[in-house]
PDB file of C-alpha atoms in Angstrom:
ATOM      1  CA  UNK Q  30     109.996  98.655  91.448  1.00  0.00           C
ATOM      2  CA  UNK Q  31     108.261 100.831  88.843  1.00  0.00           C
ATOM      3  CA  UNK Q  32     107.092 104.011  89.646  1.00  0.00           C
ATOM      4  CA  UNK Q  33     105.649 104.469  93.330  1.00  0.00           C
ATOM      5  CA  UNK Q  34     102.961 107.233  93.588  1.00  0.00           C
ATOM      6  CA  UNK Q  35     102.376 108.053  97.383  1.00  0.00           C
ATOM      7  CA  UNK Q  36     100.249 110.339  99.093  1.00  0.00           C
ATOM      8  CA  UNK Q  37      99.468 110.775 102.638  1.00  0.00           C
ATOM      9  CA  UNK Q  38      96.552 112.544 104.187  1.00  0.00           C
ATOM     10  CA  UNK Q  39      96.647 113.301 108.264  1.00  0.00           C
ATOM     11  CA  UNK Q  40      96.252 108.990 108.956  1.00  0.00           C
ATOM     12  CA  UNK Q  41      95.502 107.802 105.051  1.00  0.00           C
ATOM     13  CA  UNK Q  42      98.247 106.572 103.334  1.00  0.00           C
ATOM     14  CA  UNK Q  43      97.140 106.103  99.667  1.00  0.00           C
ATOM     15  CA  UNK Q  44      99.072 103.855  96.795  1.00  0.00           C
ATOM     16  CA  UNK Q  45      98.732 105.805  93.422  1.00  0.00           C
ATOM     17  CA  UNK Q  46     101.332 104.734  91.262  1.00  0.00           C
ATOM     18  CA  UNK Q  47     101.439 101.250  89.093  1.00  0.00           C
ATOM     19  CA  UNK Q  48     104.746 100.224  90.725  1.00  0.00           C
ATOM     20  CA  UNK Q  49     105.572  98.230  94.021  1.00  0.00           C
ATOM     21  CA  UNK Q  50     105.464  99.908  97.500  1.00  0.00           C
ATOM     22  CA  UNK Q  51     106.947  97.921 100.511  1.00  0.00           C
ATOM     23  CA  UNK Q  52     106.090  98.693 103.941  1.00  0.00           C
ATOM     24  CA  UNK Q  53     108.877  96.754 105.586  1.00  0.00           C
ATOM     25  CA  UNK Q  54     109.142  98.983 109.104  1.00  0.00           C
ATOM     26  CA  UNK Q  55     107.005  99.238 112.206  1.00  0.00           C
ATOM     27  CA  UNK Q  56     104.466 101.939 112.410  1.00  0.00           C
ATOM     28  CA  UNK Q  57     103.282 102.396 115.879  1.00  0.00           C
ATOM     29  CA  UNK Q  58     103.235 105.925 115.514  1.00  0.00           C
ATOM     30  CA  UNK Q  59      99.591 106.298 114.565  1.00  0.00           C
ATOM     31  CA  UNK Q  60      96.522 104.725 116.816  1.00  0.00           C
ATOM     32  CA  UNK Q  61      94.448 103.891 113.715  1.00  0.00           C
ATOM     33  CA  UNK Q  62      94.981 104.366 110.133  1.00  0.00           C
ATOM     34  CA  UNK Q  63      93.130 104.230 106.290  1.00  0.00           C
ATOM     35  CA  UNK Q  64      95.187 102.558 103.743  1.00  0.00           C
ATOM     36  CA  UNK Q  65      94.017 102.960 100.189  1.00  0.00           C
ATOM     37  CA  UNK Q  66      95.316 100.919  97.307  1.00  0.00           C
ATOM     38  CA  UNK Q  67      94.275 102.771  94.122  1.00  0.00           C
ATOM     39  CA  UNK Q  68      96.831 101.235  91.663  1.00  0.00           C
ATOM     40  CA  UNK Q  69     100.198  99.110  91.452  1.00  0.00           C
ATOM     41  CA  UNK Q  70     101.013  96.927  94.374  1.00  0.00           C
ATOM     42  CA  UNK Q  71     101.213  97.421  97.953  1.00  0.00           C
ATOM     43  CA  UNK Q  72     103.686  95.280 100.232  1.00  0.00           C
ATOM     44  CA  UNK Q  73     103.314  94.634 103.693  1.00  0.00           C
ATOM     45  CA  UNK Q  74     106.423  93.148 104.670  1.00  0.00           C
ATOM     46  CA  UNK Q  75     106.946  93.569 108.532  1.00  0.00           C
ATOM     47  CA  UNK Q  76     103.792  92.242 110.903  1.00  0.00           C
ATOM     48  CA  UNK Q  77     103.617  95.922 112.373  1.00  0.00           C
ATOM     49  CA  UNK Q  78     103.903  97.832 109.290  1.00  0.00           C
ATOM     50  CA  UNK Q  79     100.182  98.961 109.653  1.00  0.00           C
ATOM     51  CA  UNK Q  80      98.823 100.304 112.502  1.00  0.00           C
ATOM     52  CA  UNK Q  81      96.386  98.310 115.226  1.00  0.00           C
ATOM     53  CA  UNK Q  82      92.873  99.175 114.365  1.00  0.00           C
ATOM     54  CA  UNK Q  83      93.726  99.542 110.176  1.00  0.00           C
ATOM     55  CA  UNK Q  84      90.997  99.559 107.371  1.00  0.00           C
ATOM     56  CA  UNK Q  85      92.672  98.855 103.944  1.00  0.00           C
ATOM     57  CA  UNK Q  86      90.553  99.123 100.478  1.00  0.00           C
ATOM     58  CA  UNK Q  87      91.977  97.631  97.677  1.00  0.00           C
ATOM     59  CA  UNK Q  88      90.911  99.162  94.344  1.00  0.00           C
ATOM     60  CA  UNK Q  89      90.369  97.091  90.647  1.00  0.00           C
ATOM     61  CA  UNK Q  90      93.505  96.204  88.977  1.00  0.00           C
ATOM     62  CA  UNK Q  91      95.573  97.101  92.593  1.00  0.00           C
ATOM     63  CA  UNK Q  92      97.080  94.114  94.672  1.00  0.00           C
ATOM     64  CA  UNK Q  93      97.728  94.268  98.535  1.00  0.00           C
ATOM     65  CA  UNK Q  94     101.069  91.609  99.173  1.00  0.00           C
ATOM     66  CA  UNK Q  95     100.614  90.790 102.752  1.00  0.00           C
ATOM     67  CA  UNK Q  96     103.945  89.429 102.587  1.00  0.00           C
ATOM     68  CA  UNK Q  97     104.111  89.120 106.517  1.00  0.00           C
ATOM     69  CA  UNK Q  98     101.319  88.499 109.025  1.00  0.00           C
ATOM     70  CA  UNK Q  99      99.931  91.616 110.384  1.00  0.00           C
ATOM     71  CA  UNK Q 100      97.354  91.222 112.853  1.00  0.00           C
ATOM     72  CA  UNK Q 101      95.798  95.008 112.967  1.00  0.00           C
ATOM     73  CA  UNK Q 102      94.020  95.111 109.847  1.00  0.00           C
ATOM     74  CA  UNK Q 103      89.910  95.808 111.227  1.00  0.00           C
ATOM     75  CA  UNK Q 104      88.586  95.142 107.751  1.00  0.00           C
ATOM     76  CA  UNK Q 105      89.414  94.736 103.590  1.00  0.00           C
ATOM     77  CA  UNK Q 106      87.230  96.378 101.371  1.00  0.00           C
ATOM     78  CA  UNK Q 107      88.848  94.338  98.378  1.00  0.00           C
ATOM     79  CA  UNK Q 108      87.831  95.206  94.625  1.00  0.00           C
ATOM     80  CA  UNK Q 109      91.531  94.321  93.148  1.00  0.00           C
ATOM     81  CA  UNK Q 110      93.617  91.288  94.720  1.00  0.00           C
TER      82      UNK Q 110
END
């Protein structure tokens, strides 16, 4: 939806566009991971679409969808919704 801005850093994955992103796979691929939401809206729509041992910060005016239950988000550093 919209336009997606992505860019990913060795383990960051950071949200820079205004549309909709959904993570709807598994990632077990990486032990622990940084996920930065900087603008538009980020979807988490399988339980293991982050990795175990996640930190997610959610910037002003950005929205993190936790449209399934994941259980390996360590902490939310929330400034948006």
């Amino acid at each position: 939806n919209g336009t997606n801005q992505v860019d990913f850093a060795g383990n960051t994955l950071t949200k820079i566009g205004p549309g909709t992103l959904a993570l709807e796979g598994s990632n077990t691929g990486l032990a622990t991971a940084i996920t930065n939401v900087n603008a538009g809206r980020l979807r988490v729509a399988a339980n293991a679409a982050l990795p175990a041992g996640s930190t997610v910060n959610v910037r002003n005016g950005a929205t993190l969808d936790l449209a399934a239950s994941p259980t390996a988000i360590v902490s939310i550093e929330a400034g948006g919704t």
